[in-house]
Amino acid sequence: MAEMENAKGSTLRYACGNVLSFFILILIGVLAFSIRLFSVIKYESVIHEFDPYFNYRVTQFLTKNGIYDFWNWFDDRTWYPLGRVIGGTVYPGLTLTAGSLWWLLNSLNIPLSVETVCVFTAPIFSAYAAWATYLLTKEVKGTGAGLTAAVLLAMVPSYISRSVAGSYDNEAVAIFALIFTFYLYIKTLNTGSLFYATLNALAYFYMVCSWGGYTFIINLIPMHVLLCIVTGRYSSRLYIAYAPLVVLGTLLAALVPVVGFNAVMTSEHFASFLVFIILHVVALVYYIKGILSPKMFKVAVTLVVAVGVVVCCAMMAVLVALVASSPTKGWSGRSLSLLDPTYASKYIPIIASVSEHQPPTWPSYFMDINVLAFLVPAGIISCFLPLSDASSFVVLYIVTSVYFSGVMVRLMLVLAPAACIMSGIALSEAFSVFTRSIKFQMPKLLDDSDPVPGDIASANSVVQSNQAKVEKHSAVDKSEGTLKERPQKKSKKKEKEPLEKASIKSQIEKKLLVLPLESSVLAILLLVLLGAFYVVHCVWAAAEAYSAPSIVLTSHNHDGLHVFDDFREAYAWLSHNTEVDDKVASWWDYGYQTTAMANRTVIVDNNTWNNTHIATVGTAMSSPEKAAWEIFNSLDVKYVLVVFGGLVGYPSDDINKFLWMVRIGGGVFPHIKEPDYLRDGQYRIDSQATPTMLNCLMYKLSYYRFVETDGKGFDRVRRTEIGKKYFKLSHFEEVFTTHHWMVRIYKLKPPKNRIRGKTKKSKSSPKTSASKKDDRVKKNPWR
Amino acid sequence: MAKTTAKDAQDLFRALRSAYAATPTKLKIIDLYVVFAIFTALIQVVYMGIVGSFPFNSFLSGVLSCVGTAVLAVCLRIQVNKDNKEFKDLPPERAFADFVLCNVVLHLVIMNFLG
């Protein structure tokens, strides 16, 4: 009778727990969405940075022209005169997601513009990512850990930095796809259901569509399978989890045009095939072991080993020879730079020049994952007690992502979910130990010696009571009664998974893991304080550090907020004052923004797929005026755009990026030698600068008429006066400079009509007297 | 030495055959299907070796469809096998339904990729 009441009470508690979890998850979703809205509130609903502008332009094209045109789109407005095959070189996941979202909303008569949908895609998917983290951690450790991990992920600054409202980049949906794929893999591993294996393959397909980082998944999962095999955890569920994923996943990956046949031909995927073969061998071995007697099995082993080793060695030798014959051993440049951090700086200066690809500094770990940095080791330990397939996977995930985040700052993003999962596990376990101790000692404190029947909350304790003595019975009651927790400050709800094994173990554990009452209370308070610090830091990071749209800059003067909107001013000028077919040359950083906002053809853009083309532009920027004019004229360029921060102190301008122009240009055109521009090993623009530097196009275009601003030509970024102050441009004319001199646009002067005799020019800006006598033969800049 | 090895090999084959004969008929049918699928894949590989791999996507989708159904059939066999402790409360109809679903997805992808 009492047992039935207890059972009813426990189902009621389970129901309450489920409803509470549901509401907590909704709140977590709202939190994840709203913490990313700071940039919309502080600035405006605008797309940030550089790459998102390209994605925005592609999405515009998709919504306007439909999916077939998008799939076959050849873009002739970038990389002039080469063009770019958009359909085959872009990861379509993000644009298709946003496009279908827009289409769905419009068909429901909610007329949101494409820009609004693009800006808010990232926060929506971060809410989904938090829910996916909950599901994943629930599979590993339980509901309490799941909720904690979800809350941590909703706020972790590293993820916020790449998914703030307006940051319309691949990672916005890719992180959700990553976590969701891992969740489905773990779910398949735990349940052995082929249905989840199918879903796993489909989620992996979504991940391949979204981001180049899918190679992380297709290498991590085989590593984990290998780990399970090696540690003796092979089971048929492992086979069901992995084998269909490889076959279906490879096929689905080959369906995406960007990946295509790389799915079977590049080294990034070979690990999965190798482990596929190994898994089949192991499965066969286990099967034969199952049907043979032990003696015969030994015979089989000796026979097979003798023959098989020879065959295997032969095959491996052939394979290794095949792979080693290609110069990069079949790996792509980006993957090699991940495995060997020094590779890029030696061989591929373009990859080395991107600031996101530099190794992170130690403070950036604390800035990006804050408190989680020292909760992670606790989580790792907690994963080992007890070790299951799922928890070994999470440990492997965190170890590999820590290594990769040490190589590139950009990959801190992959570390964030792993850190949140580990910290969620650690915090949840810690809280459960402390509250268990308090629960255990509360009745003693209140002088209540009878075991309260209402505390028998799980069916297990009924089983327990048959095995335990009376005193132990009361102890187990108290400890198993943790189903009804006091609501904590962050309103976490814990449910002990009613496993017999866990209860038996906890029976033994209770004797050791009951801490004194005061220290438990203090520890809980301190942990809550830790959480409070984390929340404060995350909100600060989201508001101050990661919400800058970088297309609009602000500064605080004594008379309030000053807004620098120079970039959009320049692009608007370009789109209104130039012909539609005019070509604009600039450094590759601004290519995407120019095509998206100014709608003009550019020479190079952020895709950086053609190193020689970028080197051409770099050479032109580093050459004297005449040679640069020749190069630009051969590319049909009409306008040149430079970014200059010397007047206002904007540090990311083209003069600071000049060293990369020289290096990349010098890498392809040997007449550009870096030492020509260096004085004492430094790039200088003051009076000590080398003559090559003072004559190069970048210097002239940046500092033309700069001395008129303050009379002395003081560059606020380099903090010196410039070297050459008074000079005129012979081959270019200035057509536009923005309000704060941040973007300067120049036009190529057409060659003179007549070279001999008096030539009357009706140009507005003064020209030098040096005439071009030798342009009867245009010098070939390519030699 | 060789004699004992040969004798051992013979004993091994006999033991394997007798043990395998004890498996239920349902599982033997699935095994036959797996062997057939692998055999088809091998024929396709040999054909590619002779004729060349020009429409590579067709070759890939053909081979992977055979390998895929083989793998899925092995999964089905694992789940339907009564000796398997982990799946004793999984109804075989559910296993077969999952098998069919996964095959449908696989073949949709194959037909898309066949070109």
mmCIF file with all atom_site columns, C-alpha atoms in Angstrom, chain A residues 191-198 202 234-237 239-240 243-244 247-248 250-252 254-255 260-261 264-265 276 280 287-288 291-292 295-297 299-301 303-304, chain B residues 5 8-9 11-12 15-16 19-20 23 31 56-57 60-61 64-65 67-68 71-72 74-79 84 86-87 94-95 98-99 101-102 105-106 109-110 112-113:
data_model
loop_
_atom_site.group_PDB
_atom_site.id
_atom_site.type_symbol
_atom_site.label_atom_id
_atom_site.label_alt_id
_atom_site.label_comp_id
_atom_site.label_asym_id
_atom_site.label_entity_id
_atom_site.label_seq_id
_atom_site.pdbx_PDB_ins_code
_atom_site.Cartn_x
_atom_site.Cartn_y
_atom_site.Cartn_z
_atom_site.occupancy
_atom_site.B_iso_or_equiv
_atom_site.pdbx_formal_charge
_atom_site.auth_seq_id
_atom_site.auth_comp_id
_atom_site.auth_asym_id
_atom_site.auth_atom_id
_atom_site.pdbx_PDB_model_num
ATOM 1  C CA . THR A 1 191 ? 20.487 2.471   -28.029 1.00 0.00 ? 191 THR A CA 1
ATOM 2  C CA . GLY A 1 192 ? 21.778 0.568   -31.043 1.00 0.00 ? 192 GLY A CA 1
ATOM 3  C CA . SER A 1 193 ? 18.841 1.704   -33.135 1.00 0.00 ? 193 SER A CA 1
ATOM 4  C CA . LEU A 1 194 ? 19.268 1.915   -36.905 1.00 0.00 ? 194 LEU A CA 1
ATOM 5  C CA . PHE A 1 195 ? 16.698 4.717   -37.016 1.00 0.00 ? 195 PHE A CA 1
ATOM 6  C CA . TYR A 1 196 ? 19.005 7.024   -35.092 1.00 0.00 ? 196 TYR A CA 1
ATOM 7  C CA . ALA A 1 197 ? 21.871 5.902   -37.310 1.00 0.00 ? 197 ALA A CA 1
ATOM 8  C CA . THR A 1 198 ? 19.932 7.169   -40.338 1.00 0.00 ? 198 THR A CA 1
ATOM 9  C CA . LEU A 1 202 ? 21.374 13.055  -42.306 1.00 0.00 ? 202 LEU A CA 1
ATOM 10 C CA . TYR A 1 234 ? 33.508 -3.364  -28.894 1.00 0.00 ? 234 TYR A CA 1
ATOM 11 C CA . SER A 1 235 ? 29.816 -4.125  -29.085 1.00 0.00 ? 235 SER A CA 1
ATOM 12 C CA . SER A 1 236 ? 27.347 -4.587  -31.876 1.00 0.00 ? 236 SER A CA 1
ATOM 13 C CA . ARG A 1 237 ? 25.895 -1.162  -31.058 1.00 0.00 ? 237 ARG A CA 1
ATOM 14 C CA . TYR A 1 239 ? 28.991 -1.392  -35.424 1.00 0.00 ? 239 TYR A CA 1
ATOM 15 C CA . ILE A 1 240 ? 25.470 -0.074  -35.959 1.00 0.00 ? 240 ILE A CA 1
ATOM 16 C CA . ALA A 1 243 ? 29.255 1.461   -40.317 1.00 0.00 ? 243 ALA A CA 1
ATOM 17 C CA . PRO A 1 244 ? 26.073 2.974   -41.820 1.00 0.00 ? 244 PRO A CA 1
ATOM 18 C CA . VAL A 1 247 ? 28.737 4.593   -46.156 1.00 0.00 ? 247 VAL A CA 1
ATOM 19 C CA . LEU A 1 248 ? 25.785 6.944   -46.064 1.00 0.00 ? 248 LEU A CA 1
ATOM 20 C CA . THR A 1 250 ? 30.466 9.516   -47.607 1.00 0.00 ? 250 THR A CA 1
ATOM 21 C CA . LEU A 1 251 ? 27.737 9.414   -50.209 1.00 0.00 ? 251 LEU A CA 1
ATOM 22 C CA . LEU A 1 252 ? 25.974 12.418  -48.743 1.00 0.00 ? 252 LEU A CA 1
ATOM 23 C CA . ALA A 1 254 ? 29.971 13.598  -52.116 1.00 0.00 ? 254 ALA A CA 1
ATOM 24 C CA . LEU A 1 255 ? 26.586 15.078  -52.998 1.00 0.00 ? 255 LEU A CA 1
ATOM 25 C CA . GLY A 1 260 ? 32.447 16.306  -54.458 1.00 0.00 ? 260 GLY A CA 1
ATOM 26 C CA . PHE A 1 261 ? 34.961 13.564  -55.011 1.00 0.00 ? 261 PHE A CA 1
ATOM 27 C CA . VAL A 1 264 ? 36.813 9.675   -51.216 1.00 0.00 ? 264 VAL A CA 1
ATOM 28 C CA . MET A 1 265 ? 40.088 11.013  -52.477 1.00 0.00 ? 265 MET A CA 1
ATOM 29 C CA . PHE A 1 276 ? 35.695 1.004   -41.313 1.00 0.00 ? 276 PHE A CA 1
ATOM 30 C CA . HIS A 1 280 ? 34.762 -5.150  -39.946 1.00 0.00 ? 280 HIS A CA 1
ATOM 31 C CA . TYR A 1 287 ? 31.566 -13.403 -34.571 1.00 0.00 ? 287 TYR A CA 1
ATOM 32 C CA . ILE A 1 288 ? 33.917 -16.317 -35.132 1.00 0.00 ? 288 ILE A CA 1
ATOM 33 C CA . ILE A 1 291 ? 30.511 -19.630 -32.801 1.00 0.00 ? 291 ILE A CA 1
ATOM 34 C CA . LEU A 1 292 ? 33.711 -21.606 -32.244 1.00 0.00 ? 292 LEU A CA 1
ATOM 35 C CA . LYS A 1 295 ? 40.422 -24.382 -28.637 1.00 0.00 ? 295 LYS A CA 1
ATOM 36 C CA . MET A 1 296 ? 39.429 -24.052 -32.267 1.00 0.00 ? 296 MET A CA 1
ATOM 37 C CA . PHE A 1 297 ? 39.463 -20.307 -31.902 1.00 0.00 ? 297 PHE A CA 1
ATOM 38 C CA . VAL A 1 299 ? 43.915 -22.470 -33.901 1.00 0.00 ? 299 VAL A CA 1
ATOM 39 C CA . ALA A 1 300 ? 42.065 -20.006 -36.079 1.00 0.00 ? 300 ALA A CA 1
ATOM 40 C CA . VAL A 1 301 ? 43.930 -17.102 -34.580 1.00 0.00 ? 301 VAL A CA 1
ATOM 41 C CA . LEU A 1 303 ? 46.502 -19.513 -38.728 1.00 0.00 ? 303 LEU A CA 1
ATOM 42 C CA . VAL A 1 304 ? 44.977 -16.199 -39.620 1.00 0.00 ? 304 VAL A CA 1
ATOM 43 C CA . THR B 2 5   ? 49.094 -26.720 -39.835 1.00 0.00 ? 5   THR B CA 1
ATOM 44 C CA . ASP B 2 8   ? 44.610 -27.639 -38.056 1.00 0.00 ? 8   ASP B CA 1
ATOM 45 C CA . ALA B 2 9   ? 43.248 -25.771 -41.032 1.00 0.00 ? 9   ALA B CA 1
ATOM 46 C CA . ASP B 2 11  ? 39.757 -28.981 -38.389 1.00 0.00 ? 11  ASP B CA 1
ATOM 47 C CA . LEU B 2 12  ? 39.113 -25.282 -38.371 1.00 0.00 ? 12  LEU B CA 1
ATOM 48 C CA . ALA B 2 15  ? 34.382 -26.600 -36.990 1.00 0.00 ? 15  ALA B CA 1
ATOM 49 C CA . LEU B 2 16  ? 33.371 -23.391 -38.728 1.00 0.00 ? 16  LEU B CA 1
ATOM 50 C CA . ALA B 2 19  ? 28.953 -24.071 -36.179 1.00 0.00 ? 19  ALA B CA 1
ATOM 51 C CA . TYR B 2 20  ? 27.543 -22.083 -39.054 1.00 0.00 ? 20  TYR B CA 1
ATOM 52 C CA . THR B 2 23  ? 22.391 -20.767 -37.311 1.00 0.00 ? 23  THR B CA 1
ATOM 53 C CA . ASP B 2 31  ? 23.991 -13.692 -44.916 1.00 0.00 ? 31  ASP B CA 1
ATOM 54 C CA . PHE B 2 56  ? 33.263 8.553   -61.377 1.00 0.00 ? 56  PHE B CA 1
ATOM 55 C CA . ASN B 2 57  ? 30.101 9.498   -59.579 1.00 0.00 ? 57  ASN B CA 1
ATOM 56 C CA . LEU B 2 60  ? 31.019 5.539   -56.657 1.00 0.00 ? 60  LEU B CA 1
ATOM 57 C CA . SER B 2 61  ? 27.279 5.442   -56.226 1.00 0.00 ? 61  SER B CA 1
ATOM 58 C CA . LEU B 2 64  ? 28.614 2.371   -52.323 1.00 0.00 ? 64  LEU B CA 1
ATOM 59 C CA . SER B 2 65  ? 25.029 1.274   -52.820 1.00 0.00 ? 65  SER B CA 1
ATOM 60 C CA . VAL B 2 67  ? 28.379 -1.845  -49.773 1.00 0.00 ? 67  VAL B CA 1
ATOM 61 C CA . GLY B 2 68  ? 25.640 0.182   -48.092 1.00 0.00 ? 68  GLY B CA 1
ATOM 62 C CA . VAL B 2 71  ? 26.243 -3.029  -44.111 1.00 0.00 ? 71  VAL B CA 1
ATOM 63 C CA . LEU B 2 72  ? 22.586 -2.402  -43.411 1.00 0.00 ? 72  LEU B CA 1
ATOM 64 C CA . VAL B 2 74  ? 24.531 -6.904  -41.315 1.00 0.00 ? 74  VAL B CA 1
ATOM 65 C CA . CYS B 2 75  ? 22.978 -4.419  -38.908 1.00 0.00 ? 75  CYS B CA 1
ATOM 66 C CA . LEU B 2 76  ? 19.617 -6.087  -39.421 1.00 0.00 ? 76  LEU B CA 1
ATOM 67 C CA . ARG B 2 77  ? 21.158 -9.461  -38.754 1.00 0.00 ? 77  ARG B CA 1
ATOM 68 C CA . ILE B 2 78  ? 22.701 -8.171  -35.545 1.00 0.00 ? 78  ILE B CA 1
ATOM 69 C CA . GLN B 2 79  ? 19.392 -6.841  -34.353 1.00 0.00 ? 79  GLN B CA 1
ATOM 70 C CA . ASN B 2 84  ? 22.308 -11.201 -29.045 1.00 0.00 ? 84  ASN B CA 1
ATOM 71 C CA . GLU B 2 86  ? 21.573 -6.397  -26.110 1.00 0.00 ? 86  GLU B CA 1
ATOM 72 C CA . PHE B 2 87  ? 18.669 -6.547  -28.486 1.00 0.00 ? 87  PHE B CA 1
ATOM 73 C CA . ARG B 2 94  ? 10.942 -2.685  -35.656 1.00 0.00 ? 94  ARG B CA 1
ATOM 74 C CA . ALA B 2 95  ? 14.400 -3.813  -36.771 1.00 0.00 ? 95  ALA B CA 1
ATOM 75 C CA . ASP B 2 98  ? 14.498 0.610   -39.526 1.00 0.00 ? 98  ASP B CA 1
ATOM 76 C CA . PHE B 2 99  ? 16.321 -1.419  -42.155 1.00 0.00 ? 99  PHE B CA 1
ATOM 77 C CA . LEU B 2 101 ? 13.889 3.220   -43.822 1.00 0.00 ? 101 LEU B CA 1
ATOM 78 C CA . CYS B 2 102 ? 17.660 3.364   -43.970 1.00 0.00 ? 102 CYS B CA 1
ATOM 79 C CA . VAL B 2 105 ? 17.315 7.018   -47.655 1.00 0.00 ? 105 VAL B CA 1
ATOM 80 C CA . LEU B 2 106 ? 20.388 5.270   -49.069 1.00 0.00 ? 106 LEU B CA 1
ATOM 81 C CA . VAL B 2 109 ? 20.862 9.457   -52.271 1.00 0.00 ? 109 VAL B CA 1
ATOM 82 C CA . ILE B 2 110 ? 22.204 6.907   -54.740 1.00 0.00 ? 110 ILE B CA 1
ATOM 83 C CA . ASN B 2 112 ? 20.529 11.508  -56.896 1.00 0.00 ? 112 ASN B CA 1
ATOM 84 C CA . PHE B 2 113 ? 24.222 10.843  -57.188 1.00 0.00 ? 113 PHE B CA 1
#
